[in-house]
Short mmCIF file of C-alpha atoms in Angstrom, two decimals:
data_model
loop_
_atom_site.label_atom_id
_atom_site.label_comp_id
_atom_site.label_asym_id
_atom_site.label_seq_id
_atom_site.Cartn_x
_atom_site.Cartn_y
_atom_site.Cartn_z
CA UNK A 1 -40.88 21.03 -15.79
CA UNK A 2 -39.35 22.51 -18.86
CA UNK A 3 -41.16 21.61 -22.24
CA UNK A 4 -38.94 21.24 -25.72
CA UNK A 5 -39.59 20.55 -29.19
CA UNK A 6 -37.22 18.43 -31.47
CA UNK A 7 -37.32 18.81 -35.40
CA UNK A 8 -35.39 16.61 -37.42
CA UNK A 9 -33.95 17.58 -41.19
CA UNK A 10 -34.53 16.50 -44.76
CA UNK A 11 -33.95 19.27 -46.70
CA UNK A 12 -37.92 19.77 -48.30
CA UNK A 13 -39.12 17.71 -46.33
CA UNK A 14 -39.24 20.70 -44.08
CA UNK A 15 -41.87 22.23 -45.66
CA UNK A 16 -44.08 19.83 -43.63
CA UNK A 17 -41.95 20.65 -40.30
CA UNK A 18 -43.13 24.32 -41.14
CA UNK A 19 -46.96 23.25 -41.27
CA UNK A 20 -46.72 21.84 -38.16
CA UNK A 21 -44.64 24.52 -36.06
CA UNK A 22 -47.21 27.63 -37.86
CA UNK A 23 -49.95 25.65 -36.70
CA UNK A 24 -48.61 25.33 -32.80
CA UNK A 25 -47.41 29.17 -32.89
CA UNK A 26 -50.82 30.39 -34.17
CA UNK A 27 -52.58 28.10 -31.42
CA UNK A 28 -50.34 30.00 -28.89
CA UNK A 29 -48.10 26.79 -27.47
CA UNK A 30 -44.83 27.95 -26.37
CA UNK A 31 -41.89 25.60 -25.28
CA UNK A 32 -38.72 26.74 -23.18
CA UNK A 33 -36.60 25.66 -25.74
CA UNK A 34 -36.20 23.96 -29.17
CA UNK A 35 -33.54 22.13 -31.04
CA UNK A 36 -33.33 21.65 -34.97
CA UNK A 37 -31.28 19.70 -37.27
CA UNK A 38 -30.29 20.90 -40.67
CA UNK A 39 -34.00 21.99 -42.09
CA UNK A 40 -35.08 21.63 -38.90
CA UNK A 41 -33.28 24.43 -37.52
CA UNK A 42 -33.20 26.45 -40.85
CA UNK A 43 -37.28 26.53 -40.55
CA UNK A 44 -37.63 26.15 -37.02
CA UNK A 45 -35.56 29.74 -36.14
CA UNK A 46 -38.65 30.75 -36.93
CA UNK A 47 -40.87 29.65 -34.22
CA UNK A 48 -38.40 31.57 -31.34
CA UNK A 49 -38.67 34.69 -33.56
CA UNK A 50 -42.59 34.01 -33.88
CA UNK A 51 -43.42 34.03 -37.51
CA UNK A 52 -45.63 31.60 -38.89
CA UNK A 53 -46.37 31.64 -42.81
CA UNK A 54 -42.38 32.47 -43.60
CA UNK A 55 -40.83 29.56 -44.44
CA UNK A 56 -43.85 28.21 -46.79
CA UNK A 57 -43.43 31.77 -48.17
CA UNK A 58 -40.00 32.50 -48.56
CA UNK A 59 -39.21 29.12 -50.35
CA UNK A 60 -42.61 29.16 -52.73
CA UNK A 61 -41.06 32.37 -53.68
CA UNK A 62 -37.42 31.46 -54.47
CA UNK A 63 -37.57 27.48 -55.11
CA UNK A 64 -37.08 28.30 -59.13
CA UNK A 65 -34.64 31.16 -58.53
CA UNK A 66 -31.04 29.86 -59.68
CA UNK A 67 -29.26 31.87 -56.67
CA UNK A 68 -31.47 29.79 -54.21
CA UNK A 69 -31.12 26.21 -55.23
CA UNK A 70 -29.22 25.15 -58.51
CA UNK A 71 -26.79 23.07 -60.22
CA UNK A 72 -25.17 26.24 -61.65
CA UNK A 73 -24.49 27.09 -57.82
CA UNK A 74 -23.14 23.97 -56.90
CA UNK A 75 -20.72 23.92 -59.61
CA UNK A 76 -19.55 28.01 -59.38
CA UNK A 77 -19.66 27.99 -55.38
CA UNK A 78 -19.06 24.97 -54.02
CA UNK A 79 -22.60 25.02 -52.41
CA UNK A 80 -26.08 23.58 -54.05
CA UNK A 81 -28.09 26.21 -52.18
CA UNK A 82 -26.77 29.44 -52.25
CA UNK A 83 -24.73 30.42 -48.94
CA UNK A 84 -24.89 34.18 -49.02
CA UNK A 85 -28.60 34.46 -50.96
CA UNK A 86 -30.38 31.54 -48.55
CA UNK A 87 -28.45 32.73 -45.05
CA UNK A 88 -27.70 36.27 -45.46
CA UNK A 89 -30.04 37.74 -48.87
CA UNK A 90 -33.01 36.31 -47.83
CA UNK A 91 -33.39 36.95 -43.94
CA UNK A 92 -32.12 40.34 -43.75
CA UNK A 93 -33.46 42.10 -47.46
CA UNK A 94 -36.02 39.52 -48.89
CA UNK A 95 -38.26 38.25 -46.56
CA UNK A 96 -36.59 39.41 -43.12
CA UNK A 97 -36.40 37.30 -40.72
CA UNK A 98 -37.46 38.95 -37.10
CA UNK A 99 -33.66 38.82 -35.25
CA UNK A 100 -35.08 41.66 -32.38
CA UNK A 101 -38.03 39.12 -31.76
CA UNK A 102 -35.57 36.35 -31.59
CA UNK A 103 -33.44 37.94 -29.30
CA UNK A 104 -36.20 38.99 -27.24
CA UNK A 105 -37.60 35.76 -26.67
CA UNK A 106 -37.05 33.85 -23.64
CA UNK A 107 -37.03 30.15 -25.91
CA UNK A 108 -33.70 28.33 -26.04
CA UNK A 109 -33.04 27.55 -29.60
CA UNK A 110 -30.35 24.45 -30.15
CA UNK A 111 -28.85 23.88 -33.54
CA UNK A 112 -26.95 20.67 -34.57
CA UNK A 113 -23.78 20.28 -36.58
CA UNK A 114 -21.42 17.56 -37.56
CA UNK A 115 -17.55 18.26 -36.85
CA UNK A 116 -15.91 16.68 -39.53
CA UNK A 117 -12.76 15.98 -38.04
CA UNK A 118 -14.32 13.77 -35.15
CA UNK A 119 -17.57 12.65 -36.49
CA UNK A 120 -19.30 13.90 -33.80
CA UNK A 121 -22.33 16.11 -32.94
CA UNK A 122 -21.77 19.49 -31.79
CA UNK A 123 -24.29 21.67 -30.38
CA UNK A 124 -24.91 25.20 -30.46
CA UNK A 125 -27.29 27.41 -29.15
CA UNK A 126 -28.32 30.04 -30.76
CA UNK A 127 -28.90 33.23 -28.80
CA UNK A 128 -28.70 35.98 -31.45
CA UNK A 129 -28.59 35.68 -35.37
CA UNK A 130 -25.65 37.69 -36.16
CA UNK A 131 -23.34 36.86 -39.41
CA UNK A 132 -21.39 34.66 -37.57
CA UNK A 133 -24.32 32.38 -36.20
CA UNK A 134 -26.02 32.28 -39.09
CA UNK A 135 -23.08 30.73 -40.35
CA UNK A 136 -23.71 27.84 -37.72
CA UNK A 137 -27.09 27.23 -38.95
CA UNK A 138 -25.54 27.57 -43.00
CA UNK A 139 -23.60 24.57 -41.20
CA UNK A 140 -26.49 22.90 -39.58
CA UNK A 141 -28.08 22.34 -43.38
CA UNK A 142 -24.81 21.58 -45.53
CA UNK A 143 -24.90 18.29 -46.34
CA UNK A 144 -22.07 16.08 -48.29
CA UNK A 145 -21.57 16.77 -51.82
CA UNK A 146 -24.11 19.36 -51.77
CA UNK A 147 -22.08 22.05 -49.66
CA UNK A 148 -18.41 22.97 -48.50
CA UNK A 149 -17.46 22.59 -45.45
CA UNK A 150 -18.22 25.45 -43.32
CA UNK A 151 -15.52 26.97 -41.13
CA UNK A 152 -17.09 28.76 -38.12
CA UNK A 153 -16.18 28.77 -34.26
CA UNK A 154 -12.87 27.65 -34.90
CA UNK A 155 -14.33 23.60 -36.06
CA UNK A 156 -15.09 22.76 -39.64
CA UNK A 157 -18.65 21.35 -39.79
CA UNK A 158 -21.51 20.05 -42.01
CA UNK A 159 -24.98 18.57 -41.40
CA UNK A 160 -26.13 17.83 -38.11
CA UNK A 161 -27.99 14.82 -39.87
CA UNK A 162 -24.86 12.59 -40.00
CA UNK A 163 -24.24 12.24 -36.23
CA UNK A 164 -27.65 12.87 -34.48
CA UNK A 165 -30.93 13.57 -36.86
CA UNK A 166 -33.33 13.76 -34.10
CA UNK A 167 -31.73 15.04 -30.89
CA UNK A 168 -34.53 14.01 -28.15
CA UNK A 169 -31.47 12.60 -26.29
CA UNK A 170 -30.06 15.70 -26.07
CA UNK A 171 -32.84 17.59 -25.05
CA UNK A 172 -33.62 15.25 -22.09
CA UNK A 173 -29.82 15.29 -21.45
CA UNK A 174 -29.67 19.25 -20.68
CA UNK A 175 -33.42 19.37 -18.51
CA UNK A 176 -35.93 19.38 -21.03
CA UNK A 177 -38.12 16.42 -19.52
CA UNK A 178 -40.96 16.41 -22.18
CA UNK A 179 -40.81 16.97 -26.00
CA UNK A 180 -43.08 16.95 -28.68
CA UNK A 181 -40.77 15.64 -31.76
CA UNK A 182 -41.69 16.99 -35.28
CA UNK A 183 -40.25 13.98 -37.88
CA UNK A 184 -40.55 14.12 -41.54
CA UNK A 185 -40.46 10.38 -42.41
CA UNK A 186 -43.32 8.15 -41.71
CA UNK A 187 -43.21 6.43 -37.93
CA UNK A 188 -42.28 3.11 -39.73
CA UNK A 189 -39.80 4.20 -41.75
CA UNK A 190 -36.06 2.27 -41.83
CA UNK A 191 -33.42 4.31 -42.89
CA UNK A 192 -30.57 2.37 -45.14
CA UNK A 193 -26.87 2.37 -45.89
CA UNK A 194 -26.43 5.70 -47.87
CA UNK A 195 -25.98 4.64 -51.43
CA UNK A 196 -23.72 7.75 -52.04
CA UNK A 197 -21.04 6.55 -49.41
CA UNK A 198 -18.47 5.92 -52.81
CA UNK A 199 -18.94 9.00 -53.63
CA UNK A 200 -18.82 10.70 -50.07
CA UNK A 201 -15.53 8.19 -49.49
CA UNK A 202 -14.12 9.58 -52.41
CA UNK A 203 -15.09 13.41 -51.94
CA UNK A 204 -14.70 13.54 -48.05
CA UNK A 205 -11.06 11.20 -47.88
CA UNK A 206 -9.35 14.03 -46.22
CA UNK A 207 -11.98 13.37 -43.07
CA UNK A 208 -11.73 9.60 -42.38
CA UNK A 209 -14.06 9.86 -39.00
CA UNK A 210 -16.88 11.72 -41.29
CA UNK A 211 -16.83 8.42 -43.39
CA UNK A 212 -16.95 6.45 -40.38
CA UNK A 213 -20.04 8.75 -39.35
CA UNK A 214 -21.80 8.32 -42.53
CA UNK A 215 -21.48 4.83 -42.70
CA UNK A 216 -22.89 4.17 -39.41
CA UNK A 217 -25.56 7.43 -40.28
CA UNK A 218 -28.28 4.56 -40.96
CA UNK A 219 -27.83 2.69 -37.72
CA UNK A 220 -27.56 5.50 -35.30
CA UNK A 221 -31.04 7.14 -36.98
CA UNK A 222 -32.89 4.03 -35.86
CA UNK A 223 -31.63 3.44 -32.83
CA UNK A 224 -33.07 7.23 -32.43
CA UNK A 225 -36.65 6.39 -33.43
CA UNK A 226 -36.09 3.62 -31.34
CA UNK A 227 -35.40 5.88 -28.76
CA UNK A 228 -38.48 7.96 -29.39
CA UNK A 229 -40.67 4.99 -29.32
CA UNK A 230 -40.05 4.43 -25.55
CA UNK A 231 -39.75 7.86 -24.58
CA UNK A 232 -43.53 7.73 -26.05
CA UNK A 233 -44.45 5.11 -24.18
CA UNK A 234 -43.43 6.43 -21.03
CA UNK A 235 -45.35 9.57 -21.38
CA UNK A 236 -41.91 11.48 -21.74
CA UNK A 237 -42.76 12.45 -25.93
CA UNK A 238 -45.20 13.27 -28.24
CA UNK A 239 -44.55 12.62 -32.01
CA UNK A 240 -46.21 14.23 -34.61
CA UNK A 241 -44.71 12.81 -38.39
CA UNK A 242 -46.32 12.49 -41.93
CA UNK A 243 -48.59 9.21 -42.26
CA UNK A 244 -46.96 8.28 -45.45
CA UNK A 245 -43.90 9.12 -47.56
CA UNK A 246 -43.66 12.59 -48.56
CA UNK A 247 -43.97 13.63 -52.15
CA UNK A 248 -41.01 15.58 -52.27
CA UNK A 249 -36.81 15.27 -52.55
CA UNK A 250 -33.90 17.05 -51.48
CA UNK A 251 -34.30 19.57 -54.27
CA UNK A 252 -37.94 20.95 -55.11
CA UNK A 253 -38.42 23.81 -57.75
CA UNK A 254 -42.26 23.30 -57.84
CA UNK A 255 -44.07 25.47 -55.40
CA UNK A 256 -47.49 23.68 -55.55
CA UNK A 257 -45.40 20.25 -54.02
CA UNK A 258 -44.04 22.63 -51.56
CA UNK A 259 -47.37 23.83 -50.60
CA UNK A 260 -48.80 20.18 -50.57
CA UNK A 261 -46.32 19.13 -48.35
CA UNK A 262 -46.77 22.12 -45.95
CA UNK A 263 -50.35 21.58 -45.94
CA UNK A 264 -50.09 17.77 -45.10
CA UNK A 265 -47.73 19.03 -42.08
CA UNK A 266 -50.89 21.64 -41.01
CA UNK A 267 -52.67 19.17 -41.13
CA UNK A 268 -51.14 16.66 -38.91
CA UNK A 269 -50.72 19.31 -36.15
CA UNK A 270 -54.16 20.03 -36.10
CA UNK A 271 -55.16 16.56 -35.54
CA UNK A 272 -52.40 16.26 -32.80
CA UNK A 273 -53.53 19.34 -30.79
CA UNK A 274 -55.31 18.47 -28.55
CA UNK A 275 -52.92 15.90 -27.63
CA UNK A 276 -50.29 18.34 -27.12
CA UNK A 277 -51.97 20.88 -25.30
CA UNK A 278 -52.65 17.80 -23.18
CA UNK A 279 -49.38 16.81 -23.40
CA UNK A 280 -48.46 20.29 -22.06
CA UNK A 281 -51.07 20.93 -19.09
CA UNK A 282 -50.90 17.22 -17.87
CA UNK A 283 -46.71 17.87 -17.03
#
């Protein structure tokens, strides 16, 4: 029986992703292998290289720093948050990310990007963190109008979000039979037709099965909850997700909402913990 975990995207949102996962490392519950999507994998590296309190602290720290997250970066570089400060500054001279622990641990770690010249998902596991893979996950998290396109493993990619947010398919697909999923919408939530597709038409014309992507984005996301719902049913998934909207958008420069929406995902994860150890011990 192999055990996964599955953590969708949403940019801040992530922060409460990163409550959830610190909570589960510091309780000692290990999974063979994890997949992430955009945030998801950006924050959730950090549970194969075992180092809770990171991600909270890294982006408390840098959320008002211009080279992080800006308009001013958008408009010189192409990208809204920083390529070479977030995926190259930070994890190897600011806060450093653990690659030896990474690459010592025996955890599969999945990532999830969008080829832009099919539409379609590609995945891409992550053994080491080297320049070139941290490039994938840079890809992983670049979402339209807010990034370039990122040119890595011969494919031109963006945002794993546009052709599968929450990848439980996937997971059962290669042998993972049963995965706790992390989501950072509410369980009732109904995701709608993108109101930036004129924009992302416009911007993205050069990639006409990206457009097609986006526009179905909306109705492949809830056939994946849908999805999830049955997979919970049968005993095959555990969910843990935020009982209400979180207070926070794409782009956060206060730390204190950061924090807040960290602590909310802490706190769901210790109400679901005995459930997953259960979850765990009863496969």
């Amino acid at each position: 029986m192999k055990y996964g975990l599955v953590m969708e995207g949403g940019a801040m949102r992530g922060l409460f992703t990163a409550g959830v996962i610190d909570v589960l490392m510091e309780n000692g519950i290990n999974f063979d292998g994890a997949v992430g999507v955009s945030a998801g994998a950006a924050f959730g590296c950090n549970y194969k290289s075992n180092q809770p309190g990171r991600v909270v602290r890294y982006n408390t720290r840098f959320c008002r720093d211009k080279r992080y997250c800006s308009f001013r970066s958008l408009v010189k570089t192409g990208d809204l948050f920083g390529a070479q400060f977030c995926y190259h500054e930070i994890p190897k001279k600011l806060d450093v990310f653990d690659f030896a622990a990474y690459e010592s641990s025996p955890m599969e770690f999945f990532i999830v990007c969008t080829d832009v010249l099919s539409g379609k998902a590609v995945y891409h596991r992550c053994r080491t963190f080297d320049d070139v893979e941290l490039e994938w996950l840079r890809a992983s998290a670049s979402m339209p109008l807010a990034s370039r396109v990122v040119e890595v493993g011969g494919l031109k990619l963006l945002d794993g979000g546009i052709s599968d947010a929450i990848p439980l398919r996937f997971m059962e697909n290669i042998g993972y039979e049963r995965n706790v999923v992390i989501l950072t919408q509410p369980r009732d939530y109904v995701k709608e037709k993108s109101r930036s597709l004129s924009l992302i038409k416009l911007a993205m014309k050069r990639y006409p099965e990206l457009i097609k992507a986006m526009e179905r984005r909306h109705k492949m996301y809830n056939g994946e909850l849908k999805f999830i719902r049955s997979a919970e049913a049968d005993g095959r998934a555990l969910v843990i997700a935020p009982d209400a909207k979180l207070p926070v958008g794409h782009i956060e420069h206060d730390p204190e909402v950061l924090r807040e929406v960290y602590r909310r995902g802490r706190s769901a994860a210790v109400e679901s913990l005995d459930n997953v150890k259960k979850f765990i011990l009863q496969g």
